[in-house]
CSV table of C-alpha atoms and ligand atoms in Angstrom, one decimal:
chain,number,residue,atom,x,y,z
A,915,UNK,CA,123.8,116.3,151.6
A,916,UNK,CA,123.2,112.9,150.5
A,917,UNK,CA,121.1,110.6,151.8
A,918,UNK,CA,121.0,106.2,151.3
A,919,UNK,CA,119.2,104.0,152.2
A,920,UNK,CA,121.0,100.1,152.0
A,921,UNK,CA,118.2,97.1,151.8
A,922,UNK,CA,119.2,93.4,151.1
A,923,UNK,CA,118.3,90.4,153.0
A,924,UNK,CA,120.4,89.0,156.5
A,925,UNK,CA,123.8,88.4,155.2
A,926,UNK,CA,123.9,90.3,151.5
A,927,UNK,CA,127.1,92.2,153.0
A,928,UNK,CA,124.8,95.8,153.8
A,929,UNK,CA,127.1,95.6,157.1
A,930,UNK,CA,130.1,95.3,155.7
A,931,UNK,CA,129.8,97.6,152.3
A,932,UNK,CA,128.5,100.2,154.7
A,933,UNK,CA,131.9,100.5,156.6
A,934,UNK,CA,133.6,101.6,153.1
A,935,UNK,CA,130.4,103.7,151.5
A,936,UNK,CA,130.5,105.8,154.9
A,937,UNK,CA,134.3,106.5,154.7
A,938,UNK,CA,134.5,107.0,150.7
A,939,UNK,CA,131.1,109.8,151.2
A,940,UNK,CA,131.5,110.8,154.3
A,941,UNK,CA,128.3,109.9,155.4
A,942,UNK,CA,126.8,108.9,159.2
A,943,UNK,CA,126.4,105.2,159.2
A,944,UNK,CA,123.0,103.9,161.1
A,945,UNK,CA,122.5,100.3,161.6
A,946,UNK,CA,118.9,99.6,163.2
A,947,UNK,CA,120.6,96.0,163.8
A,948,UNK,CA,123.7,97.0,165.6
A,949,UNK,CA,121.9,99.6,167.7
A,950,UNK,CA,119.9,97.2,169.2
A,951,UNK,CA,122.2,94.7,169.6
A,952,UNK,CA,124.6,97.1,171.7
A,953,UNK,CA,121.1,97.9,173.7
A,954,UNK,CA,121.0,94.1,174.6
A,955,UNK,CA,124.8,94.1,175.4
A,956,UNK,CA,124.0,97.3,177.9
A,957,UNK,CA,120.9,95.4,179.1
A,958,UNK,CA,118.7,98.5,178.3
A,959,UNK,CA,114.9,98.5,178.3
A,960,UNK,CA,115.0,98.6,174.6
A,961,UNK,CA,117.7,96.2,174.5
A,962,UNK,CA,115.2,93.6,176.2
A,963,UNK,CA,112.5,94.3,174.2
A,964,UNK,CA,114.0,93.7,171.1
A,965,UNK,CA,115.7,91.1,172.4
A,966,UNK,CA,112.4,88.6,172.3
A,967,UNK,CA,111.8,89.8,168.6
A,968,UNK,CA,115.3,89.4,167.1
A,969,UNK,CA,115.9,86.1,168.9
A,970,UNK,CA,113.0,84.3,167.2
A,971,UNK,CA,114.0,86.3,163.8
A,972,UNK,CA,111.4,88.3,163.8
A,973,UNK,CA,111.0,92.3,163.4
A,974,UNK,CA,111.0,94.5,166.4
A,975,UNK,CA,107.6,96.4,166.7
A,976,UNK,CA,107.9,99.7,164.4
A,977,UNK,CA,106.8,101.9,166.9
A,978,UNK,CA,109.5,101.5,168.7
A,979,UNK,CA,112.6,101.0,166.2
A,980,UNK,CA,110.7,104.6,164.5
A,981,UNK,CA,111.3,106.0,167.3
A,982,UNK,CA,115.0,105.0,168.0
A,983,UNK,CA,116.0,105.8,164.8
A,984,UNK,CA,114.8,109.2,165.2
A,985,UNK,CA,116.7,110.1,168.0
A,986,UNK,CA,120.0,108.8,166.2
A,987,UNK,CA,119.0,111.1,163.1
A,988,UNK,CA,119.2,114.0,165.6
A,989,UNK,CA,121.8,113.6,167.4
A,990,UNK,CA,123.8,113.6,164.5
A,991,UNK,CA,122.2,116.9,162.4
A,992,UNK,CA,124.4,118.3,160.8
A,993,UNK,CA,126.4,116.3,158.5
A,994,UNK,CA,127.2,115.3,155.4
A,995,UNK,CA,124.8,112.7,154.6
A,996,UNK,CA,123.2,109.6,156.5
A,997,UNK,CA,124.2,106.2,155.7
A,998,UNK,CA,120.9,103.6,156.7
A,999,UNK,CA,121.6,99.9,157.0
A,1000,UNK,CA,118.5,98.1,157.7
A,1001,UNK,CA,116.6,100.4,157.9
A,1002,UNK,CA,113.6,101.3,156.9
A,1003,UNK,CA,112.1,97.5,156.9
A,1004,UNK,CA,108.2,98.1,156.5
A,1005,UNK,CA,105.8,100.7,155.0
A,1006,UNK,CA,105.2,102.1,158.1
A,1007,UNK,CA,108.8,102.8,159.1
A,1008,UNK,CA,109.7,104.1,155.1
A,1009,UNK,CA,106.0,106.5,155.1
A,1010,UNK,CA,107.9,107.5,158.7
A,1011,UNK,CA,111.1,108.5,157.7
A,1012,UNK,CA,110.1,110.8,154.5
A,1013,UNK,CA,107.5,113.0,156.9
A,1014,UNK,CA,110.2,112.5,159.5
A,1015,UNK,CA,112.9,114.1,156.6
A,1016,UNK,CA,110.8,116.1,155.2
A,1017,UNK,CA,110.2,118.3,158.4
A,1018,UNK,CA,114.2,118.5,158.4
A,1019,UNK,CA,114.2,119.5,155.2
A,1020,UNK,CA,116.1,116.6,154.2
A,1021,UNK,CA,115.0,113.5,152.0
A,1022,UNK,CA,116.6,110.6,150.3
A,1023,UNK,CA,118.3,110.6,147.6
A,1024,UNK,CA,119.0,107.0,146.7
A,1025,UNK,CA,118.3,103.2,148.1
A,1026,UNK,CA,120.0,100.5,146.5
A,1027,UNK,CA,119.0,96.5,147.5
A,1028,UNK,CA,122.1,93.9,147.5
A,1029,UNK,CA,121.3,91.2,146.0
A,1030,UNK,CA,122.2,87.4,146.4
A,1031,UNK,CA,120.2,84.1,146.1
A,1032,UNK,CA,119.1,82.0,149.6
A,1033,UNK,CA,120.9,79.5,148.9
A,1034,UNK,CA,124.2,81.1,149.1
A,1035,UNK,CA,122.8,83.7,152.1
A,1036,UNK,CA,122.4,81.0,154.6
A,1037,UNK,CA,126.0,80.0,154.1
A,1038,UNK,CA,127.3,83.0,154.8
A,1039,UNK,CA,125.0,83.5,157.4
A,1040,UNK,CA,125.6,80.3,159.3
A,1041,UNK,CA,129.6,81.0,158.6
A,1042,UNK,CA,129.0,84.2,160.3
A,1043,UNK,CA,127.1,82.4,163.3
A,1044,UNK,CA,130.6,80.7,164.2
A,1045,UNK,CA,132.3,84.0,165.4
A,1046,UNK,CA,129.4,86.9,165.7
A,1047,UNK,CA,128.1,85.3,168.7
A,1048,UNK,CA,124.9,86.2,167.2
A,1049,UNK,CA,121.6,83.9,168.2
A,1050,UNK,CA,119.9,84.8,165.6
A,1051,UNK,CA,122.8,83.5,162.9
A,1052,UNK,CA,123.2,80.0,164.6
A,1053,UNK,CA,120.0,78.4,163.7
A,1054,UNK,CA,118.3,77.6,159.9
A,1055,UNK,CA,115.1,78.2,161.1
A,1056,UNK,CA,115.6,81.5,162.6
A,1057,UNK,CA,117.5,82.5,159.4
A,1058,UNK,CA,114.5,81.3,157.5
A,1059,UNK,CA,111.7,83.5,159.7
A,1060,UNK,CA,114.6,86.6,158.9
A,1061,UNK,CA,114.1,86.0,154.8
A,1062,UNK,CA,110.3,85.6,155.5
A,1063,UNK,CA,109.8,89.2,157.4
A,1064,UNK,CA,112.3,90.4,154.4
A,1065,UNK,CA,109.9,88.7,151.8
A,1066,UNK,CA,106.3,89.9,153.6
A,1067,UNK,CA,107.5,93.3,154.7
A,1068,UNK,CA,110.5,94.5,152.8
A,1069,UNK,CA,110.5,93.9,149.7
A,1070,UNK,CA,107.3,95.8,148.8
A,1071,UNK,CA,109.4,98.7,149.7
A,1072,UNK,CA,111.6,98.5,146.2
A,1073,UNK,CA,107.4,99.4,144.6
A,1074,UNK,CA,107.4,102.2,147.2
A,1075,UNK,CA,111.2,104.0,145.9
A,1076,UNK,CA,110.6,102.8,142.2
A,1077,UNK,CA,107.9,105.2,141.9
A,1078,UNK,CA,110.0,107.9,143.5
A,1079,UNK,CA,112.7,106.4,140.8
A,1080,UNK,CA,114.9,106.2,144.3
A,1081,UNK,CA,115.7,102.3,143.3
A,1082,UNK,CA,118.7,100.6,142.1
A,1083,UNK,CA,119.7,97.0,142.4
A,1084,UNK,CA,123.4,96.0,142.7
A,1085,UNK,CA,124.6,92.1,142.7
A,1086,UNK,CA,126.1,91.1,145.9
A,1087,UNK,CA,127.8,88.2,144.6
A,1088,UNK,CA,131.6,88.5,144.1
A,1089,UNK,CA,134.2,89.3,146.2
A,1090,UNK,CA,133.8,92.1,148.5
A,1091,UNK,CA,135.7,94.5,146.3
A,1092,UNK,CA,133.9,93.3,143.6
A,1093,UNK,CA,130.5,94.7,145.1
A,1094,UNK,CA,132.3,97.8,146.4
A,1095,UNK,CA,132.7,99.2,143.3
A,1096,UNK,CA,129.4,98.1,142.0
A,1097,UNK,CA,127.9,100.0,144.7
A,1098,UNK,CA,130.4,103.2,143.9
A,1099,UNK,CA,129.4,103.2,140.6
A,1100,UNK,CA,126.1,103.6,141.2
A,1101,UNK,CA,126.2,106.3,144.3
A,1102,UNK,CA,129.0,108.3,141.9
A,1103,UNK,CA,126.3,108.7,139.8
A,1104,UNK,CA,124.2,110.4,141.9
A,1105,UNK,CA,127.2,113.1,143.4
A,1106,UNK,CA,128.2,113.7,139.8
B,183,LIG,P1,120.3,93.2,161.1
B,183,LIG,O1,121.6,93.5,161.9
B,183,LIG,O2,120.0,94.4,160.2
B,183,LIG,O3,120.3,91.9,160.4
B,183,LIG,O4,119.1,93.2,162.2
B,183,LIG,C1,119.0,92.2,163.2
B,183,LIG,C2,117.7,92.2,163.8
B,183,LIG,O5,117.4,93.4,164.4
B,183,LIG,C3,116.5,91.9,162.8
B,183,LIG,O6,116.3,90.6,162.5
B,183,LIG,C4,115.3,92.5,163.6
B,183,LIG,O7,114.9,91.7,164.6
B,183,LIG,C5,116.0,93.7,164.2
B,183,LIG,N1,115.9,94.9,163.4
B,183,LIG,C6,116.9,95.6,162.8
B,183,LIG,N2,116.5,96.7,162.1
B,183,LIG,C7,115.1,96.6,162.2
B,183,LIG,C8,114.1,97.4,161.6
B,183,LIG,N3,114.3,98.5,160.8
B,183,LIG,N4,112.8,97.1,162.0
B,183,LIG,C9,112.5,96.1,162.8
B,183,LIG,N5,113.4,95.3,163.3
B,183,LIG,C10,114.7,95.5,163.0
């Protein structure tokens, strides 16, 4: 089984190299982000109260996104290996999912952060805004708050997978092949 976790700010591409890292390894894909989004579209509970986080850019409350991501990791036991896209975003949610793994007897093997500059983030981001129908990609300041909770919360989770030496860096800038196979090269070395 192999285990990855992606990290990289709104709009690095973790979406979109995810859809070709879970066919190549044949791993279960979790997005934190899509699954609440399609809990909005179904006008859930959860889908309402993440609704007033993600709007204003801001992280939904760990308890509750812990908790949801749990239940996807067991309904899909299993399998070959689990994909996670934004996920885990804090200390709380990463100390989570290791005791969470652990009583599976499962951990992770490998996180890897795509990275690109601000600058060239809110581009894409905005660019994305015209056609994901997204609230949350249509307005600077909202994009801004996203980068902030990455900085304040996220980041200090490459310290926490360093010291597991669980931490790789690939550069997201290029074209989308381009990253692919950055990212293959560094997951091949882990199956190998
Ligand atoms: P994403 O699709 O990964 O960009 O996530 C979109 C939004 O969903 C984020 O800005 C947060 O509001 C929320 N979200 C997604 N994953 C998490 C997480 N692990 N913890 C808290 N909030 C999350």
């Amino acid at each position: 089984m192999i285990n990855i976790v992606l990290f990289g700010k709104p709009g690095s591409g973790k979406g979109t190299q995810a859809e070709f890292i879970k066919k190549k390894y044949e791993l279960i894909h979790i997005s934190t982000g899509y699954i609440f989004r399609q809990n909005i579209e179904n006008e859930t509970g959860l889908g309402k109260l993440a609704q007033t986080y993600m709007n204003k850019g801001e992280l939904v409350p760990d308890n509750v996104t812990i908790e949801m991501l749990k239940a996807e990791v067991e309904n899909n036991l299993n399998v070959k290996g689990f994909l996670f896209d934004g996920f885990p975003r804090t200390a709380e949610q990463a100390k989570s999912l290791d005791n969470y793994l652990e009583q599976k007897k499962m951990n992770i093997d490998l996180t890897i952060a795509i990275e690109v500059e601000d600058d060239l983030l809110i581009k894409r981001i905005l660019n994305r805004g015209l056609t994901s129908g997204r609230k949350d990609d249509k307005d600077e300041i909202k994009i801004k708050n996203r980068f902030e909770e990455y900085n304040n919360k996220t980041s200090l989770l490459e310290e926490y997978y360093k010291k597991q030496n669980k931490f790789r860096i690939v550069d997201g800038i290029g074209s989308i092949d381009q990253v692919t196979e950055r990212l293959y090269k560094v997951i091949d070395v882990l199956i190998k």
